[in-house]
């Protein structure tokens, strides 16, 4: 049910190596710093916050959602004509200084993204299909049903990558990861008995672990620095595998509203 939807605007010369430099169009509530989480929930439900449309580099949104909040990200490439793309950019430029009341269940990020696309796509308007609530995963399905999605990519979060690669280590190597990061003695001499390939794997996973947990005082910086120095002395590359693409995407699950009757014995 929960999630976030945004638009990314790629330039013609952007590819997988520099796509994080593209700009994103993001709509979100402007929470007041002094509001508690309870106040935030209440005001978000009743339209108590202004919603702003902001334009930020994609790498900043990746850092926020994938690195800090540990969310996996799905990217859906939209097949728009040049004329539609130009009109979409003009519309975004027009509304970026306009504030809308933000409603968590209805006029949220997904609602505004669909509204932007409705400006340039032929009718029927996608927003007409949402009355009571606008849930991000439901809004993703509409461009798919319209046939304007030409490609889909998956970006695992740092936590997903860490757990996947940790599980590729042996039990002994997993213990070493904990020992050299969070144990009482973080001396890297404990890796001396390993062959180079195993040391590379342990160091790379240990560095990820050091960035995920909360270490006291200056220990975090010291541990991370020592791990990077040790890794730099070894050969480039590792045999740790990338996270496999999930067999089922989020949009391939059941609809957000589902009623099921079951009987158990």
Short mmCIF file of C-alpha atoms in Angstrom, two decimals:
data_model
loop_
_atom_site.label_atom_id
_atom_site.label_comp_id
_atom_site.label_asym_id
_atom_site.label_seq_id
_atom_site.Cartn_x
_atom_site.Cartn_y
_atom_site.Cartn_z
CA UNK A 1 0.00 0.00 0.00
CA UNK A 2 2.79 2.42 0.90
CA UNK A 3 5.34 3.67 -1.57
CA UNK A 4 6.42 6.68 -3.54
CA UNK A 5 6.08 7.57 -7.21
CA UNK A 6 8.15 10.13 -9.08
CA UNK A 7 9.09 11.02 -12.65
CA UNK A 8 12.64 10.91 -13.98
CA UNK A 9 13.54 12.97 -17.05
CA UNK A 10 16.37 11.37 -19.03
CA UNK A 11 18.41 13.24 -21.60
CA UNK A 12 19.08 11.66 -24.98
CA UNK A 13 22.72 10.85 -24.19
CA UNK A 14 22.10 9.31 -20.78
CA UNK A 15 22.74 5.60 -20.26
CA UNK A 16 23.12 3.16 -17.38
CA UNK A 17 26.49 4.62 -16.40
CA UNK A 18 25.26 8.19 -15.89
CA UNK A 19 21.51 7.85 -15.42
CA UNK A 20 21.75 8.91 -11.78
CA UNK A 21 22.56 12.41 -13.06
CA UNK A 22 19.11 12.76 -14.63
CA UNK A 23 16.58 15.04 -12.97
CA UNK A 24 13.49 13.86 -11.15
CA UNK A 25 10.12 15.50 -10.61
CA UNK A 26 8.91 14.82 -7.10
CA UNK A 27 5.69 15.77 -5.28
CA UNK A 28 5.59 15.53 -1.48
CA UNK A 29 4.07 17.08 1.62
CA UNK A 30 6.11 19.79 3.31
CA UNK A 31 6.22 18.56 6.88
CA UNK A 32 6.93 21.07 9.63
CA UNK A 33 10.10 20.23 11.62
CA UNK A 34 8.31 20.60 14.96
CA UNK A 35 5.47 18.19 14.09
CA UNK A 36 5.51 14.81 15.82
CA UNK A 37 4.85 11.64 13.84
CA UNK A 38 1.28 11.56 15.18
CA UNK A 39 0.65 15.14 14.06
CA UNK A 40 2.26 14.35 10.71
CA UNK A 41 -0.10 11.41 10.13
CA UNK A 42 -3.18 13.41 11.11
CA UNK A 43 -2.34 16.46 9.01
CA UNK A 44 -1.36 14.27 6.08
CA UNK A 45 -4.76 12.58 6.16
CA UNK A 46 -6.83 15.77 6.29
CA UNK A 47 -4.87 17.95 3.86
CA UNK A 48 -3.07 19.93 6.53
CA UNK A 49 0.18 20.26 4.59
CA UNK A 50 1.02 22.04 1.36
CA UNK A 51 2.44 19.77 -1.31
CA UNK A 52 5.33 21.04 -3.41
CA UNK A 53 6.65 19.87 -6.77
CA UNK A 54 10.44 19.81 -6.67
CA UNK A 55 13.09 19.02 -9.27
CA UNK A 56 16.15 17.21 -7.94
CA UNK A 57 18.97 15.03 -9.35
CA UNK A 58 18.11 11.35 -9.36
CA UNK A 59 21.14 10.45 -7.22
CA UNK A 60 19.69 12.53 -4.37
CA UNK A 61 16.41 10.60 -4.47
CA UNK A 62 18.32 7.31 -4.68
CA UNK A 63 20.30 8.28 -1.59
CA UNK A 64 17.09 9.17 0.25
CA UNK A 65 14.94 6.19 -0.70
CA UNK A 66 17.39 3.41 -1.56
CA UNK A 67 20.34 4.17 0.74
CA UNK A 68 18.76 5.84 3.79
CA UNK A 69 15.24 4.37 3.83
CA UNK A 70 16.30 1.00 2.36
CA UNK A 71 13.61 0.86 -0.33
CA UNK A 72 14.05 -1.22 -3.47
CA UNK A 73 13.24 0.83 -6.58
CA UNK A 74 11.47 -0.17 -9.79
CA UNK A 75 11.93 2.01 -12.87
CA UNK A 76 9.36 2.03 -15.66
CA UNK A 77 10.53 3.64 -18.89
CA UNK A 78 7.69 5.55 -20.57
CA UNK A 79 7.50 5.62 -24.36
CA UNK A 80 6.48 9.22 -25.07
CA UNK A 81 6.82 11.11 -28.34
CA UNK A 82 9.09 14.13 -28.50
CA UNK A 83 6.03 16.38 -28.65
CA UNK A 84 4.54 14.73 -25.54
CA UNK A 85 7.86 15.00 -23.70
CA UNK A 86 8.21 18.68 -24.56
CA UNK A 87 4.66 19.39 -23.39
CA UNK A 88 5.26 17.44 -20.17
CA UNK A 89 8.37 19.52 -19.40
CA UNK A 90 6.46 22.74 -20.06
CA UNK A 91 3.66 21.62 -17.75
CA UNK A 92 6.12 20.69 -14.98
CA UNK A 93 7.77 24.09 -15.30
CA UNK A 94 4.35 25.70 -14.99
CA UNK A 95 3.26 23.90 -11.81
CA UNK A 96 6.55 23.70 -9.89
CA UNK A 97 5.78 26.98 -8.10
CA UNK A 98 2.16 26.00 -7.35
CA UNK A 99 1.26 24.49 -3.98
CA UNK A 100 -1.52 21.92 -3.63
CA UNK A 101 -3.06 20.57 -0.45
CA UNK A 102 -1.51 17.17 0.21
CA UNK A 103 -3.81 14.24 1.12
CA UNK A 104 -2.09 10.97 1.98
CA UNK A 105 -4.78 8.66 0.58
CA UNK A 106 -6.00 10.69 -2.39
CA UNK A 107 -4.09 13.69 -3.71
CA UNK A 108 -0.64 12.28 -3.04
CA UNK A 109 2.55 11.77 -5.06
CA UNK A 110 0.99 9.20 -7.39
CA UNK A 111 -2.06 11.37 -8.00
CA UNK A 112 0.12 14.30 -9.11
CA UNK A 113 2.34 12.13 -11.32
CA UNK A 114 -0.71 10.73 -13.10
CA UNK A 115 -2.07 14.25 -13.45
CA UNK A 116 1.13 15.34 -15.19
CA UNK A 117 0.95 12.39 -17.58
CA UNK A 118 -2.76 12.97 -18.26
CA UNK A 119 -1.85 16.37 -19.69
CA UNK A 120 0.09 14.78 -22.56
CA UNK A 121 -1.57 11.37 -23.04
CA UNK A 122 -4.77 10.73 -25.01
CA UNK A 123 -8.01 10.21 -23.11
CA UNK A 124 -9.45 8.56 -21.08
CA UNK A 125 -7.64 10.33 -18.26
CA UNK A 126 -5.97 7.96 -15.81
CA UNK A 127 -7.05 10.04 -12.80
CA UNK A 128 -10.69 9.28 -13.60
CA UNK A 129 -10.12 5.74 -12.37
CA UNK A 130 -9.41 6.88 -8.79
CA UNK A 131 -12.16 8.14 -6.52
CA UNK A 132 -11.70 6.99 -2.89
CA UNK A 133 -7.93 6.55 -2.76
CA UNK A 134 -4.81 6.69 -4.94
CA UNK A 135 -2.33 3.95 -4.10
CA UNK A 136 1.12 4.05 -5.75
CA UNK A 137 1.19 0.44 -6.92
CA UNK A 138 -2.24 0.82 -8.57
CA UNK A 139 -1.09 3.92 -10.43
CA UNK A 140 1.96 2.08 -11.79
CA UNK A 141 -0.32 -0.46 -13.44
CA UNK A 142 -2.15 2.14 -15.53
CA UNK A 143 0.79 3.10 -17.83
CA UNK A 144 1.41 -0.63 -18.27
CA UNK A 145 -2.21 -1.16 -19.29
CA UNK A 146 -2.00 1.81 -21.67
CA UNK A 147 0.99 0.16 -23.35
CA UNK A 148 3.36 3.11 -22.87
CA UNK A 149 5.97 1.25 -20.78
CA UNK A 150 8.86 0.10 -22.99
CA UNK A 151 11.30 -1.18 -20.36
CA UNK A 152 11.47 -2.02 -16.64
CA UNK A 153 14.57 -1.94 -14.44
CA UNK A 154 15.22 -2.89 -10.81
CA UNK A 155 17.49 -1.12 -8.31
CA UNK A 156 17.98 -3.02 -5.04
CA UNK A 157 18.49 -0.99 -1.87
CA UNK A 158 21.76 -1.09 0.06
CA UNK A 159 20.15 -3.39 2.64
CA UNK A 160 18.95 -5.82 -0.04
CA UNK A 161 22.44 -5.87 -1.56
CA UNK A 162 24.04 -6.39 1.84
CA UNK A 163 21.89 -9.38 2.80
CA UNK A 164 22.28 -10.97 -0.62
CA UNK A 165 26.06 -10.74 -0.55
CA UNK A 166 26.34 -11.65 3.13
CA UNK A 167 24.54 -14.90 2.33
CA UNK A 168 27.18 -15.68 -0.29
CA UNK A 169 29.85 -15.89 2.42
CA UNK A 170 30.73 -18.95 4.45
CA UNK A 171 29.77 -19.11 8.13
CA UNK A 172 33.37 -18.35 9.11
CA UNK A 173 33.47 -15.32 6.80
CA UNK A 174 30.18 -14.01 8.22
CA UNK A 175 31.67 -14.16 11.73
CA UNK A 176 34.72 -12.27 10.49
CA UNK A 177 32.48 -9.53 9.04
CA UNK A 178 30.94 -8.98 12.47
CA UNK A 179 34.30 -9.31 14.25
CA UNK A 180 36.14 -6.66 12.23
CA UNK A 181 33.25 -4.18 12.23
CA UNK A 182 31.29 -4.47 15.47
CA UNK A 183 33.44 -6.68 17.66
CA UNK A 184 35.63 -5.43 20.54
CA UNK A 185 38.76 -5.87 18.40
CA UNK A 186 38.54 -4.60 14.81
CA UNK A 187 42.08 -5.64 13.88
CA UNK A 188 42.15 -6.79 10.25
CA UNK A 189 44.90 -9.31 11.01
CA UNK A 190 42.07 -11.80 11.49
CA UNK A 191 41.83 -11.96 7.69
CA UNK A 192 45.47 -12.93 7.10
CA UNK A 193 44.74 -16.65 6.83
CA UNK A 194 42.25 -16.14 3.99
CA UNK A 195 43.13 -16.28 0.32
CA UNK A 196 42.90 -12.98 -1.60
CA UNK A 197 39.49 -13.68 -3.15
CA UNK A 198 37.97 -14.47 0.26
CA UNK A 199 39.54 -11.37 1.82
CA UNK A 200 38.07 -9.22 -0.96
CA UNK A 201 34.61 -10.64 -0.35
CA UNK A 202 34.80 -10.20 3.43
CA UNK A 203 36.11 -6.64 3.16
CA UNK A 204 33.43 -5.58 0.69
CA UNK A 205 30.59 -7.00 2.78
CA UNK A 206 32.15 -5.66 5.98
CA UNK A 207 32.29 -2.17 4.50
CA UNK A 208 28.59 -2.35 3.60
CA UNK A 209 27.85 -3.55 7.15
CA UNK A 210 29.85 -0.68 8.65
CA UNK A 211 27.69 1.82 6.76
CA UNK A 212 24.44 0.23 7.88
CA UNK A 213 24.89 -0.11 11.64
CA UNK A 214 25.32 2.58 14.26
CA UNK A 215 28.84 2.58 15.70
CA UNK A 216 29.77 4.78 18.67
CA UNK A 217 31.70 8.03 18.35
CA UNK A 218 34.45 8.14 15.75
CA UNK A 219 34.61 4.37 15.46
CA UNK A 220 32.39 4.38 12.33
CA UNK A 221 34.78 6.61 10.40
CA UNK A 222 37.87 4.72 11.60
CA UNK A 223 36.45 1.30 10.76
CA UNK A 224 35.23 2.39 7.31
CA UNK A 225 38.58 4.02 6.53
CA UNK A 226 40.58 0.95 7.58
CA UNK A 227 38.35 -1.34 5.53
CA UNK A 228 38.72 0.83 2.42
CA UNK A 229 42.52 1.02 2.86
CA UNK A 230 42.75 -2.76 3.16
CA UNK A 231 40.46 -3.28 0.15
CA UNK A 232 42.46 -0.83 -1.97
CA UNK A 233 45.58 -2.97 -1.62
CA UNK A 234 43.88 -5.99 -3.23
CA UNK A 235 42.88 -6.74 -6.81
CA UNK A 236 39.94 -4.93 -8.38
CA UNK A 237 36.62 -6.74 -8.71
CA UNK A 238 35.12 -9.58 -6.70
CA UNK A 239 33.12 -12.72 -7.31
CA UNK A 240 30.16 -11.46 -5.26
CA UNK A 241 27.12 -11.58 -7.50
CA UNK A 242 24.60 -8.77 -8.10
CA UNK A 243 21.16 -9.05 -6.56
CA UNK A 244 18.92 -11.06 -8.90
CA UNK A 245 15.81 -9.38 -10.25
CA UNK A 246 12.79 -10.61 -8.24
CA UNK A 247 10.63 -13.15 -10.07
CA UNK A 248 7.58 -11.01 -9.41
CA UNK A 249 7.38 -7.25 -9.53
CA UNK A 250 5.20 -5.34 -7.09
CA UNK A 251 2.74 -4.46 -9.86
CA UNK A 252 2.25 -8.17 -10.58
CA UNK A 253 0.71 -8.85 -7.18
CA UNK A 254 -2.97 -8.77 -6.40
CA UNK A 255 -4.93 -5.54 -6.55
CA UNK A 256 -4.91 -3.29 -3.52
CA UNK A 257 -8.58 -4.01 -2.84
CA UNK A 258 -9.23 -7.73 -2.59
CA UNK A 259 -11.90 -9.71 -0.81
CA UNK A 260 -11.31 -13.40 -0.15
CA UNK A 261 -13.37 -15.96 1.71
CA UNK A 262 -11.52 -18.94 3.15
CA UNK A 263 -12.53 -21.81 5.35
CA UNK A 264 -10.19 -23.77 7.56
CA UNK A 265 -10.67 -27.09 9.25
#
